[in-house]
PDB file of C-alpha atoms in Angstrom:
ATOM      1  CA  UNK A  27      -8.426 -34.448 -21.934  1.00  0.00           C
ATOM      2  CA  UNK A  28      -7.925 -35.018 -18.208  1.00  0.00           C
ATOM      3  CA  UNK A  29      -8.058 -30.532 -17.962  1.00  0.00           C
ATOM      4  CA  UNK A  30     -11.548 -30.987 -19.675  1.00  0.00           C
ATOM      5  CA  UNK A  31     -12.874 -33.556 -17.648  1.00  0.00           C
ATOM      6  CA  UNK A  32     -11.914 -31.392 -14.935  1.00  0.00           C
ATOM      7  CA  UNK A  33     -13.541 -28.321 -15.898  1.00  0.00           C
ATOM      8  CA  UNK A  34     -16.942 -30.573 -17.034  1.00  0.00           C
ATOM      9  CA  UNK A  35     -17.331 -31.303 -13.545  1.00  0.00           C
ATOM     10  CA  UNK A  36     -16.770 -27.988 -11.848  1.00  0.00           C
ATOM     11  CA  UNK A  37     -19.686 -26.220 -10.809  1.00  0.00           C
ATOM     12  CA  UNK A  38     -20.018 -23.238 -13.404  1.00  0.00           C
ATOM     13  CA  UNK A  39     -21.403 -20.523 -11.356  1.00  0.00           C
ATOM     14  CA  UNK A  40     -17.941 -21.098  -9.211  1.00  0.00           C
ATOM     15  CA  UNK A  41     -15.716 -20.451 -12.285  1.00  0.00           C
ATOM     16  CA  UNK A  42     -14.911 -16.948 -13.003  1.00  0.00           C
ATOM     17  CA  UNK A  43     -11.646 -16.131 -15.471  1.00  0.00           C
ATOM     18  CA  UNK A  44      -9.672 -13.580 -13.620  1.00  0.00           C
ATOM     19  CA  UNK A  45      -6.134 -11.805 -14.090  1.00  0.00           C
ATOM     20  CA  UNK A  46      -3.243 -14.165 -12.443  1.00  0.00           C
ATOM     21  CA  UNK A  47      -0.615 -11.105 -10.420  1.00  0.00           C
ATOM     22  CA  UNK A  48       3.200 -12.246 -10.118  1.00  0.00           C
ATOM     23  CA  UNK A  49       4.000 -13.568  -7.207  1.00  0.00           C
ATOM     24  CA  UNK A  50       8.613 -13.510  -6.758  1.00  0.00           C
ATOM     25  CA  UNK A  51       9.710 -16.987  -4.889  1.00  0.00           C
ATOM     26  CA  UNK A  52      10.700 -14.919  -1.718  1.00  0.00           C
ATOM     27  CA  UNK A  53       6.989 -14.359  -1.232  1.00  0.00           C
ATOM     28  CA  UNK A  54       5.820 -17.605  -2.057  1.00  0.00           C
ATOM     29  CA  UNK A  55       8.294 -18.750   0.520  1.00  0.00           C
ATOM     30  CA  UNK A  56       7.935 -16.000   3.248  1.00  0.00           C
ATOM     31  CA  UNK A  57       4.067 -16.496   3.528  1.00  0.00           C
ATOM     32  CA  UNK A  58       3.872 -19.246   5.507  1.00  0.00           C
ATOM     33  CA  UNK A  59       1.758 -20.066   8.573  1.00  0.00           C
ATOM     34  CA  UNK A  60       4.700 -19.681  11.269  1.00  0.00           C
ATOM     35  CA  UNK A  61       5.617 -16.572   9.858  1.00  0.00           C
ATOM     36  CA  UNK A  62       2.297 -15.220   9.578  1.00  0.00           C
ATOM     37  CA  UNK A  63       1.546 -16.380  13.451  1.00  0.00           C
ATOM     38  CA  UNK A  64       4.290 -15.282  14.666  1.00  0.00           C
ATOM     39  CA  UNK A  65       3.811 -11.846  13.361  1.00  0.00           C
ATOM     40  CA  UNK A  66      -0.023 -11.791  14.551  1.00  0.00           C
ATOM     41  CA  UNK A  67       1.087 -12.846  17.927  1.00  0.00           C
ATOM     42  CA  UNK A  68       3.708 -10.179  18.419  1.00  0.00           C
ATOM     43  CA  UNK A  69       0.892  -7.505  17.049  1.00  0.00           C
ATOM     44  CA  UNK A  70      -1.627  -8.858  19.509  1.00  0.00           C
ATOM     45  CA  UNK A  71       0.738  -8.880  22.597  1.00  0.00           C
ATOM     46  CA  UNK A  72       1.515  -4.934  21.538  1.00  0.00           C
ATOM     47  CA  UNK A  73      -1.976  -3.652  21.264  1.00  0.00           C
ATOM     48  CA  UNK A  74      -3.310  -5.920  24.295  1.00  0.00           C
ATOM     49  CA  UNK A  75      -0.544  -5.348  26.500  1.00  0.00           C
ATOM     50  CA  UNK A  76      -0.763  -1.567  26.504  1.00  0.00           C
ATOM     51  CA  UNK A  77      -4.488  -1.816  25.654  1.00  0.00           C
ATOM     52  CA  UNK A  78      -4.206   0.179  22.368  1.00  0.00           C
ATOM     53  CA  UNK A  79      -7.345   1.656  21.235  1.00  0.00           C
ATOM     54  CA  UNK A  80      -7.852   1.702  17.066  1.00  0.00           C
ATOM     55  CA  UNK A  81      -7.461   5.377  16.953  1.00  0.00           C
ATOM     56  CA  UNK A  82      -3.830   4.678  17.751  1.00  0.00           C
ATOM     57  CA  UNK A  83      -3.415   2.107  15.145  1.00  0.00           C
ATOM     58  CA  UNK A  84      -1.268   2.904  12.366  1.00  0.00           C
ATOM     59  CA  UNK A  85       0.010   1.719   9.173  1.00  0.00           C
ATOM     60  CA  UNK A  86       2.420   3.307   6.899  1.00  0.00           C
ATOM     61  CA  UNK A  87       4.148   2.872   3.441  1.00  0.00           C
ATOM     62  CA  UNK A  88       5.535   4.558   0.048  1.00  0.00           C
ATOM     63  CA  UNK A  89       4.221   4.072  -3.338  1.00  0.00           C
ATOM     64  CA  UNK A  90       6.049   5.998  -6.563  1.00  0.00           C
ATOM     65  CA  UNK A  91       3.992   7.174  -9.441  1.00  0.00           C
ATOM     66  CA  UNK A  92       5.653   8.530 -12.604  1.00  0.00           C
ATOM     67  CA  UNK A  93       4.886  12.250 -14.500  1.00  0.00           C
ATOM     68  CA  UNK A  94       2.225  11.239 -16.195  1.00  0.00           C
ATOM     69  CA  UNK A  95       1.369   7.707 -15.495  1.00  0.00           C
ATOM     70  CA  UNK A  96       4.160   7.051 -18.099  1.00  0.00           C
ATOM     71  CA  UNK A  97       4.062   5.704 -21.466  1.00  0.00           C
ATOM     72  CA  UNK A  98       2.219   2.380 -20.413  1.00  0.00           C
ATOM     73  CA  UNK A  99      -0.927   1.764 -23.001  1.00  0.00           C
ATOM     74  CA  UNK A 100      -4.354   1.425 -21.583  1.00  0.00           C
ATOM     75  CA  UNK A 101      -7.872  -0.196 -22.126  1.00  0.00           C
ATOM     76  CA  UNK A 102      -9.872   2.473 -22.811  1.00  0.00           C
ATOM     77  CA  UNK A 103     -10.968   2.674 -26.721  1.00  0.00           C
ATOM     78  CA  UNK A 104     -12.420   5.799 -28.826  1.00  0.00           C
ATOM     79  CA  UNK A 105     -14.184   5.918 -31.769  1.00  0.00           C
ATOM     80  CA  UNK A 106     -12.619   6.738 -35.367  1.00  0.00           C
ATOM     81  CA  UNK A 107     -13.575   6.699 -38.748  1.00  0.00           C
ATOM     82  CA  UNK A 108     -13.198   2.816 -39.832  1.00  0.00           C
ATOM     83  CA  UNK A 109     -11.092   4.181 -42.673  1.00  0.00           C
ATOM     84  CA  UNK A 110      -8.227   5.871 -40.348  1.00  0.00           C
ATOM     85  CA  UNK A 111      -5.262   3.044 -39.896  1.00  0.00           C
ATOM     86  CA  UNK A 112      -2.555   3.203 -37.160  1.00  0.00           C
ATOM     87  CA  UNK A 113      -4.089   5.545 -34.174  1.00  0.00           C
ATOM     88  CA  UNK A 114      -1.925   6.970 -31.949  1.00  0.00           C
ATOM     89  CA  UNK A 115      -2.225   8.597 -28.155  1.00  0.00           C
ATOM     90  CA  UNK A 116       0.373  11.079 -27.492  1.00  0.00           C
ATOM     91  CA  UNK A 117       1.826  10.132 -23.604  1.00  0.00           C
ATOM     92  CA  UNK A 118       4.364  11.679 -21.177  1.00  0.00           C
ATOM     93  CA  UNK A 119       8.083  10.561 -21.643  1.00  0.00           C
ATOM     94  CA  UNK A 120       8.897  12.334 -18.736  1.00  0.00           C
ATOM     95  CA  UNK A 121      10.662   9.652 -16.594  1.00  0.00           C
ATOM     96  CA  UNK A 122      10.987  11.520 -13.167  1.00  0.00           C
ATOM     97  CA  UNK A 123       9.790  10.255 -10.367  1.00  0.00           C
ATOM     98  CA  UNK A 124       7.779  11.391  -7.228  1.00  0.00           C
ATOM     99  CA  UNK A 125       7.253   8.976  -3.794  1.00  0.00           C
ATOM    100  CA  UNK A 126       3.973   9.326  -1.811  1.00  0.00           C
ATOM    101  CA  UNK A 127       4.282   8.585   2.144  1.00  0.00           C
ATOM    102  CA  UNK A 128       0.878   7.329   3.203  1.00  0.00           C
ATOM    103  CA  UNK A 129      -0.163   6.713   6.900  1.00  0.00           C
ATOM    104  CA  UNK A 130      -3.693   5.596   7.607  1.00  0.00           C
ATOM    105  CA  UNK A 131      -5.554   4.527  11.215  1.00  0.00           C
ATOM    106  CA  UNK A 132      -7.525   1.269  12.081  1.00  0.00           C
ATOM    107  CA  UNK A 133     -10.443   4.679  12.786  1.00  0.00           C
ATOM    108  CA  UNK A 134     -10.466   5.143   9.216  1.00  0.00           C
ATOM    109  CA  UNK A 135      -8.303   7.997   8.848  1.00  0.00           C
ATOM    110  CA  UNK A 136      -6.155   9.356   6.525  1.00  0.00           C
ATOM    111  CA  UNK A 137      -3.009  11.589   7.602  1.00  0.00           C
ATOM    112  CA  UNK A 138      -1.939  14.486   5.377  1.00  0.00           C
ATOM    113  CA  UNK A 139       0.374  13.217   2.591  1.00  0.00           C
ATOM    114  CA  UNK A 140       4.394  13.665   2.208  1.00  0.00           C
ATOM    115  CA  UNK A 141       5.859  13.802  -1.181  1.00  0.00           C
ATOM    116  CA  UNK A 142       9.441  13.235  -2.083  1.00  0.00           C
ATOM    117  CA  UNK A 143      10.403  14.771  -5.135  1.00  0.00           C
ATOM    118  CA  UNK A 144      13.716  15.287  -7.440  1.00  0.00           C
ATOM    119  CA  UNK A 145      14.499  18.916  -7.364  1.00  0.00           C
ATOM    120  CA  UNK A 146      12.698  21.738  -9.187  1.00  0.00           C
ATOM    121  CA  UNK A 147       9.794  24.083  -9.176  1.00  0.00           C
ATOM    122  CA  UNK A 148       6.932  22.357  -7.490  1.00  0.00           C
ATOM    123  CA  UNK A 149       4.266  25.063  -8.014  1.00  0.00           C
ATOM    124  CA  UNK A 150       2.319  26.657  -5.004  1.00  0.00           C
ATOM    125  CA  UNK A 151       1.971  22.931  -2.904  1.00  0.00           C
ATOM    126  CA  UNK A 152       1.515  24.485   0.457  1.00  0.00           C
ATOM    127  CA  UNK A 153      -2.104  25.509  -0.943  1.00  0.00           C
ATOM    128  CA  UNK A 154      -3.211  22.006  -1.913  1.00  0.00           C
ATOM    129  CA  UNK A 155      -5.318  20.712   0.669  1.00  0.00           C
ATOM    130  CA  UNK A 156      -3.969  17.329   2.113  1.00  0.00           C
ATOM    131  CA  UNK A 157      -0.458  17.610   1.667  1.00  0.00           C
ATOM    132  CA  UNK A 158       1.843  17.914   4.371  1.00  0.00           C
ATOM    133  CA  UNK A 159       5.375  17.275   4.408  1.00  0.00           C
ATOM    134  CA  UNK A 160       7.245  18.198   0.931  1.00  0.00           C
ATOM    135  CA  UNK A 161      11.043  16.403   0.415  1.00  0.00           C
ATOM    136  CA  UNK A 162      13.355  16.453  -2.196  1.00  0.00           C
ATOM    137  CA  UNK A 163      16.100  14.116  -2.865  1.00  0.00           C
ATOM    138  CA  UNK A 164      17.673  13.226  -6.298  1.00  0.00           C
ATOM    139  CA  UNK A 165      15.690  10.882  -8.061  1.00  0.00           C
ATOM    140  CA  UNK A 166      12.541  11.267  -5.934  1.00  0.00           C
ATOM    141  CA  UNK A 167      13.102   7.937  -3.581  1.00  0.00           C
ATOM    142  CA  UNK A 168      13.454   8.308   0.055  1.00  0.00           C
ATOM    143  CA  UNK A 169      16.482   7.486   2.243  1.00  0.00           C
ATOM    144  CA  UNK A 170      17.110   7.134   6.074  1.00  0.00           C
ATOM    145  CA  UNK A 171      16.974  11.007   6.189  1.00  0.00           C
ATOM    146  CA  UNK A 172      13.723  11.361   4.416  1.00  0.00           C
ATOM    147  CA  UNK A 173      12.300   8.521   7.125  1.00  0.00           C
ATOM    148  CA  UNK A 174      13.467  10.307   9.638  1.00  0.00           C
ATOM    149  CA  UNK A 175      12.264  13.085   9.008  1.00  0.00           C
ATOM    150  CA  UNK A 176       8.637  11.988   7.571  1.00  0.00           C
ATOM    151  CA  UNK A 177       8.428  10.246  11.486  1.00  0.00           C
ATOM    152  CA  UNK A 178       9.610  13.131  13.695  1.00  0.00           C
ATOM    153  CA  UNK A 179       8.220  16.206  11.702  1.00  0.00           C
ATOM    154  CA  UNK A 180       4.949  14.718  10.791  1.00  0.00           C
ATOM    155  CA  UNK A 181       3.619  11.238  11.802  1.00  0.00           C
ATOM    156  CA  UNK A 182       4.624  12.193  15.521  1.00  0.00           C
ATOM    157  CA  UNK A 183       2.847  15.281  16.094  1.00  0.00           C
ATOM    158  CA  UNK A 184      -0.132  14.262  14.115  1.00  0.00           C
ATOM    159  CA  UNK A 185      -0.494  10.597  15.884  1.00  0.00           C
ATOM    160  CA  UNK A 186       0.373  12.732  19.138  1.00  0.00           C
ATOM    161  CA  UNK A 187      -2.714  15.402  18.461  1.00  0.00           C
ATOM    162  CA  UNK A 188      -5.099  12.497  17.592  1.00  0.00           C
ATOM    163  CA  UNK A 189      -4.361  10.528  20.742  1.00  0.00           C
ATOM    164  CA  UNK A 190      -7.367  11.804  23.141  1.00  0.00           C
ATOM    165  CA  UNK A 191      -6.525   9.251  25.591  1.00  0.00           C
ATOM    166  CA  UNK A 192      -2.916   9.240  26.189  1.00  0.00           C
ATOM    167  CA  UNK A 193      -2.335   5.681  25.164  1.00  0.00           C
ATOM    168  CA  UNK A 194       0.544   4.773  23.450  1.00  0.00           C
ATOM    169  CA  UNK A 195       0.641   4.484  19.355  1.00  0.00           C
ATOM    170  CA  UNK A 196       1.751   1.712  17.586  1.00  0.00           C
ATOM    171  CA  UNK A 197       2.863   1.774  13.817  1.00  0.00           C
ATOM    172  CA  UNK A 198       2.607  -1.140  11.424  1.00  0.00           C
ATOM    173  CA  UNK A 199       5.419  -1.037   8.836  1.00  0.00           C
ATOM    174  CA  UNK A 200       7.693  -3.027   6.531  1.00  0.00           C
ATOM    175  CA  UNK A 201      11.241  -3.349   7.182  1.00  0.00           C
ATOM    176  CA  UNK A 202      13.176  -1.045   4.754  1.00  0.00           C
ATOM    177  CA  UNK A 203      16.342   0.606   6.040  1.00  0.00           C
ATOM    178  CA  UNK A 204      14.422   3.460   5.857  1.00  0.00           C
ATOM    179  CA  UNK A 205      11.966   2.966   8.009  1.00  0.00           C
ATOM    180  CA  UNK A 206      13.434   1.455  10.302  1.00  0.00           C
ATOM    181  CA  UNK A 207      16.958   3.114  11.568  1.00  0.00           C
ATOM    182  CA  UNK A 208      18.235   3.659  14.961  1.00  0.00           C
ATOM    183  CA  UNK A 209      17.461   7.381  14.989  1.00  0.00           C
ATOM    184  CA  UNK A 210      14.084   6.630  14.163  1.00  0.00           C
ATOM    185  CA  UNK A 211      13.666   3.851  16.513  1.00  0.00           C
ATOM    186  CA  UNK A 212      15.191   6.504  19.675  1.00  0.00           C
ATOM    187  CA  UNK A 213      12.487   9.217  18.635  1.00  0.00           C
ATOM    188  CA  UNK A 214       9.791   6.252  18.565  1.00  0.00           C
ATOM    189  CA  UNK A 215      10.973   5.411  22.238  1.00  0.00           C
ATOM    190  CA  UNK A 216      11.156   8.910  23.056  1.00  0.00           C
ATOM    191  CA  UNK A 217       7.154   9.220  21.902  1.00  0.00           C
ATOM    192  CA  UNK A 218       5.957   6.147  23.493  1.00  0.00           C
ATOM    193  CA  UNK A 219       5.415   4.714  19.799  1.00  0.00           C
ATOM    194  CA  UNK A 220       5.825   1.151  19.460  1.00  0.00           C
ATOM    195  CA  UNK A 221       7.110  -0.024  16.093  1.00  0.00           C
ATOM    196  CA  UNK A 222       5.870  -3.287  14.485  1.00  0.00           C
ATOM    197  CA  UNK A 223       7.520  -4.701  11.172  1.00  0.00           C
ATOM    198  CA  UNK A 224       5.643  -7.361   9.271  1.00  0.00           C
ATOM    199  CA  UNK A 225       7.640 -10.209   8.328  1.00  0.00           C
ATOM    200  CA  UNK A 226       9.923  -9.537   5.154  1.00  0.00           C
ATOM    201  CA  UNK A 227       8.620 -10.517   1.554  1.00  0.00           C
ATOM    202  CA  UNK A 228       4.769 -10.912   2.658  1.00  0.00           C
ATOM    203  CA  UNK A 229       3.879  -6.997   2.175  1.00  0.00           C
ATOM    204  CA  UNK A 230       1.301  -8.579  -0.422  1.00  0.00           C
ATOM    205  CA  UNK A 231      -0.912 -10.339   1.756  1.00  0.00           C
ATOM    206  CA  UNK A 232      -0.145  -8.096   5.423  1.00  0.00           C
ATOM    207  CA  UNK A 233       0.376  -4.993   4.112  1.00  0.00           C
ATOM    208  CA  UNK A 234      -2.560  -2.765   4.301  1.00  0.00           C
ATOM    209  CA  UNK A 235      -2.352  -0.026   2.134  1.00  0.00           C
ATOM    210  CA  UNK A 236      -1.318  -2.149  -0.744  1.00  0.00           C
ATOM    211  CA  UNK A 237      -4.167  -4.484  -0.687  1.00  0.00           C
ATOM    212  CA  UNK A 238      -6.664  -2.007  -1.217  1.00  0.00           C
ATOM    213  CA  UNK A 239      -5.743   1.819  -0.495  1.00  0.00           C
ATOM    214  CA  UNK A 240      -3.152   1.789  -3.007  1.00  0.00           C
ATOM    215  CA  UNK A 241      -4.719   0.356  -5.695  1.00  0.00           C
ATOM    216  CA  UNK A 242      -8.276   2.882  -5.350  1.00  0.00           C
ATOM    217  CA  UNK A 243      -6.211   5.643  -5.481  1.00  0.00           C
ATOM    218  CA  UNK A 244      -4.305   4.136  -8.157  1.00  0.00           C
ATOM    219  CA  UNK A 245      -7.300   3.685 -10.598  1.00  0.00           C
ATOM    220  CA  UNK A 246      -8.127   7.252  -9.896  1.00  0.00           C
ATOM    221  CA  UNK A 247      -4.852   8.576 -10.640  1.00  0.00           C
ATOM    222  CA  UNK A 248      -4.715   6.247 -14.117  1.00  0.00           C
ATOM    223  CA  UNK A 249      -8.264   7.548 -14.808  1.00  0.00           C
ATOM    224  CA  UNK A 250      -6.633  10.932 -14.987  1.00  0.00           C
ATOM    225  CA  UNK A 251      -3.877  10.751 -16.247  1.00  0.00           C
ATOM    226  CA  UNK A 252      -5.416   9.202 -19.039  1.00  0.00           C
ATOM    227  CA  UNK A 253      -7.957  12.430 -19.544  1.00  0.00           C
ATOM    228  CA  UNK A 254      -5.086  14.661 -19.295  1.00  0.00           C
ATOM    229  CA  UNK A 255      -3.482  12.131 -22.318  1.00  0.00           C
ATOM    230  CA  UNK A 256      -6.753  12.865 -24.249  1.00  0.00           C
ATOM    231  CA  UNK A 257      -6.589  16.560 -24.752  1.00  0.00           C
ATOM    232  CA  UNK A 258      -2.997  17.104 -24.406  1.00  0.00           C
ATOM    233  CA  UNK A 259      -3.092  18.578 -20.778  1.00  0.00           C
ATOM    234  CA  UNK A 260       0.818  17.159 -19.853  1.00  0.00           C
ATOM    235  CA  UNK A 261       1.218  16.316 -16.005  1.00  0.00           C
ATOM    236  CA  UNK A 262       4.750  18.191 -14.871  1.00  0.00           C
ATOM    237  CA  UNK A 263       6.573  18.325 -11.760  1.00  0.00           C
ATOM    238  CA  UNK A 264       4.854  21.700 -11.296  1.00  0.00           C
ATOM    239  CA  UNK A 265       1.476  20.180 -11.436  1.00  0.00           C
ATOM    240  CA  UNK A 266       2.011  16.709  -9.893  1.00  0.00           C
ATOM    241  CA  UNK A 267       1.137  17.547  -6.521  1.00  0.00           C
ATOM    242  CA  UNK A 268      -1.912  18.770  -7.033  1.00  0.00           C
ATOM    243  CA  UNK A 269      -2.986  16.335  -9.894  1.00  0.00           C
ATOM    244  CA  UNK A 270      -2.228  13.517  -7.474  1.00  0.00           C
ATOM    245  CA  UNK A 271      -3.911  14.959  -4.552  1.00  0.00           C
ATOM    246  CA  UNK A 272      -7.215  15.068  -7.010  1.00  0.00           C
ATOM    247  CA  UNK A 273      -7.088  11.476  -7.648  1.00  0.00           C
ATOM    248  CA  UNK A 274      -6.365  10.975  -4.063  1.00  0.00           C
ATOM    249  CA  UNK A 275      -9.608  12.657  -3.056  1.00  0.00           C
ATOM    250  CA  UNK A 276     -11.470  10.525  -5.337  1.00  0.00           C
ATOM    251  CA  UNK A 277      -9.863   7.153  -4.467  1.00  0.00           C
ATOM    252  CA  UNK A 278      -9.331   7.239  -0.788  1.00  0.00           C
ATOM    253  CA  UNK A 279     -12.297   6.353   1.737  1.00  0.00           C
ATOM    254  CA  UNK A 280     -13.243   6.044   5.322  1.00  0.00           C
ATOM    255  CA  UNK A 281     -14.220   2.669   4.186  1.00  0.00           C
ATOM    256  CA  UNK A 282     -11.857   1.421   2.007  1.00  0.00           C
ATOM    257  CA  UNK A 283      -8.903   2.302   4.769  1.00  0.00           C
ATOM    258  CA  UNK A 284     -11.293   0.374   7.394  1.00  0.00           C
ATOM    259  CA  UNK A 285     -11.406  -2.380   5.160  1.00  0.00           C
ATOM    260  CA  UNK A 286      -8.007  -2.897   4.463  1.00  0.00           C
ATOM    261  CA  UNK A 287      -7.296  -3.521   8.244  1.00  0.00           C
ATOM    262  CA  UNK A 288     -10.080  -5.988   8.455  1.00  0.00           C
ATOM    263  CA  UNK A 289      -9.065  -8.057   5.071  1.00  0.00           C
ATOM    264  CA  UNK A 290      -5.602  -8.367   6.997  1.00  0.00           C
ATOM    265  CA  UNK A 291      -6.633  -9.501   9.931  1.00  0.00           C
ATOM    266  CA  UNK A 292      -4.919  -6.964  12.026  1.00  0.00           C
ATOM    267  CA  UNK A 293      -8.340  -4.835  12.844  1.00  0.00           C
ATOM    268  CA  UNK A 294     -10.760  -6.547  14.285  1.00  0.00           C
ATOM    269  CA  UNK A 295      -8.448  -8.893  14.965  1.00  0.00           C
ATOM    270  CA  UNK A 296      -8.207 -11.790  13.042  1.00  0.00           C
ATOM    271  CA  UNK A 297      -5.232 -14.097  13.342  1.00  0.00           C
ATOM    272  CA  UNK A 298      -6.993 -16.824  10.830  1.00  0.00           C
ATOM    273  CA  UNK A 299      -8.632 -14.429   8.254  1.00  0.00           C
ATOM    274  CA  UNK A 300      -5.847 -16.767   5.858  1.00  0.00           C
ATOM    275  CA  UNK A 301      -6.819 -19.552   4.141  1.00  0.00           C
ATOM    276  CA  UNK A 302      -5.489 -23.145   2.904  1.00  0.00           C
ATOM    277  CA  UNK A 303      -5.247 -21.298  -0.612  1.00  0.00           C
ATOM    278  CA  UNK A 304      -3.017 -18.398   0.675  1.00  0.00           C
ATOM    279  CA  UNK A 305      -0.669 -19.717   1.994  1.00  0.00           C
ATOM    280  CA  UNK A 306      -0.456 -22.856  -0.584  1.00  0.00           C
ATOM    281  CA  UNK A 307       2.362 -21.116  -2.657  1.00  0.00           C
ATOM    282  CA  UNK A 308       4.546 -21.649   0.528  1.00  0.00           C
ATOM    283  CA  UNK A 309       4.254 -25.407   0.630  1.00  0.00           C
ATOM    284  CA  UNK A 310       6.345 -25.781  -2.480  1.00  0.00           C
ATOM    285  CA  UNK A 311       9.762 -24.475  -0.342  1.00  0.00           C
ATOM    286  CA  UNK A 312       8.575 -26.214   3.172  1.00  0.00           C
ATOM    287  CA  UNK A 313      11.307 -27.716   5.266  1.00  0.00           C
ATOM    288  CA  UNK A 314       8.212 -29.663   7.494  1.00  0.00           C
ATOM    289  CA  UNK A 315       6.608 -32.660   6.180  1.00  0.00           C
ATOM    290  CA  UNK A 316       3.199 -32.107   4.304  1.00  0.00           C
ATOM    291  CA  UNK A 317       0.685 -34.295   5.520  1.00  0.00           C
ATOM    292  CA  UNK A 318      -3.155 -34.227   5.671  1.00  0.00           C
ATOM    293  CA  UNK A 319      -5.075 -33.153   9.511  1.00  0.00           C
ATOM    294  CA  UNK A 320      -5.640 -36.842  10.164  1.00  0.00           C
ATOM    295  CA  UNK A 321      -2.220 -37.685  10.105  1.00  0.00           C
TER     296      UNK A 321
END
């Protein structure tokens, strides 16, 4: 009773029923306001202090897709003869897995892709347009090596041959061993690159390319993968590359990379683009008194 009394006096143009995502208790925790300041602050004495221009701006991170999309169902309905019974979709059991390495600029560009993969024939990659690093490792994740070698082979010399005006570069990035070793920190010195991690366990809010790159490229990629599904056209390693890069086309945007630096505040900046709802979760594990502004 007290739920509908509640919902009678909501406004009912403000309601909407939406999906709720998971949210682990490390996350809830982790996004918090001194966290979140502190990690604005440090970004805004990097770019300010060496007067960083947005061109030089850059974000990375790794997303895995499996052959196939995998055996997960789907929304998407056909039409059958109302007398058929149990209808069936045949989908790929193939449980390999490939990693993407992603890297995009505050100037709304996108830098050729890297693709870790487990061993075996890849087909001809190196004639797919927008690929540009291939590595292979045993189960398709990445390791210190991989990082390594993703920074000094690739993100360096392209960040270097964008930067028209000699400024230092400054890379946005979580904190995974990976990404973050002492050999890859000495070649960042070495290239004038500053490295900035965001605070651990609050990639959901901070991170750009998962707020909104990943998941555009994402709906493309599910989108074909379930065509493919549909007449029997199996995605294999051999064809991965190039199946992804498809959906990549289609899902990745000047504007959707510009927008994903403004929604997190980090281009233009925007140290209070967070509201009283985002970082509510957090007040459930606060150590500080919770009391109202007037207080």
């Amino acid at each position: 009773k007290t739920w509908w009394r509640c919902f009678k006096n909501q406004n009912k143009s403000s309601l909407k029923f939406k999906k709720v995502q998971a949210l682990d208790p490390s996350g809830a925790r982790n996004f918090n306001r001194k966290g979140v300041a502190q990690h604005f602050e440090r970004w805004r004495e990097a770019y300010q202090d060496y007067d960083i221009p947005p061109e030089n701006m850059w974000n990375m991170d790794e997303k895995a897709i499996q052959l196939g999309g995998g055996c997960q169902g789907s929304n998407w309905k056909f039409f059958f003869d109302a007398a058929q019974g149990q209808l069936y979709k045949v989908k790929s059991n193939d449980l390999k897995m490939v990693t993407i390495i992603e890297c995009i600029s505050a100037a709304g560009v996108a830098m050729e892709l890297t693709f870790i993969s487990p061993s075996g024939d890849l087909g001809d990659w190196w004639e797919v347009e927008g690929v540009g690093v291939i590595g292979v490792s045993e189960n398709g994740w990445t390791d210190n090596r991989h990082g390594e070698n993703w920074f000094e082979k690739h993100f360096v010399p392209q960040a270097t041959a964008l930067n028209k005006l000699g400024k230092p570069i400054i890379l946005l990035l979580d904190g995974h061993q990976s990404h973050v070793s002492d050999e890859m920190k000495n070649i960042a010195f070495k290239n004038n690159i500053l490295l900035i991690c965001m605070p651990p366990k609050t990639t959901h809010k901070l991170q750009l390319l998962d707020r909104l790159v990943f998941a555009a490229v994402q709906a493309a990629w599910a989108k074909l993968c379930e065509e493919r599904a549909i007449i029997a056209d199996v995605i294999t390693l051999q064809t991965v590359i190039r199946d992804y890069m498809e959906a990549w086309q289609e899902g990745m945007k000047e504007t959707t990379i510009k927008h994903s630096w403004q929604v997190t505040g980090h281009w233009p900046f925007n140290p209070n683009i967070f509201t009283d709802d985002d970082y509510a979760p957090s007040l459930a594990y606060a150590v500080d008194q919770v009391v109202p502004d007037s207080y």
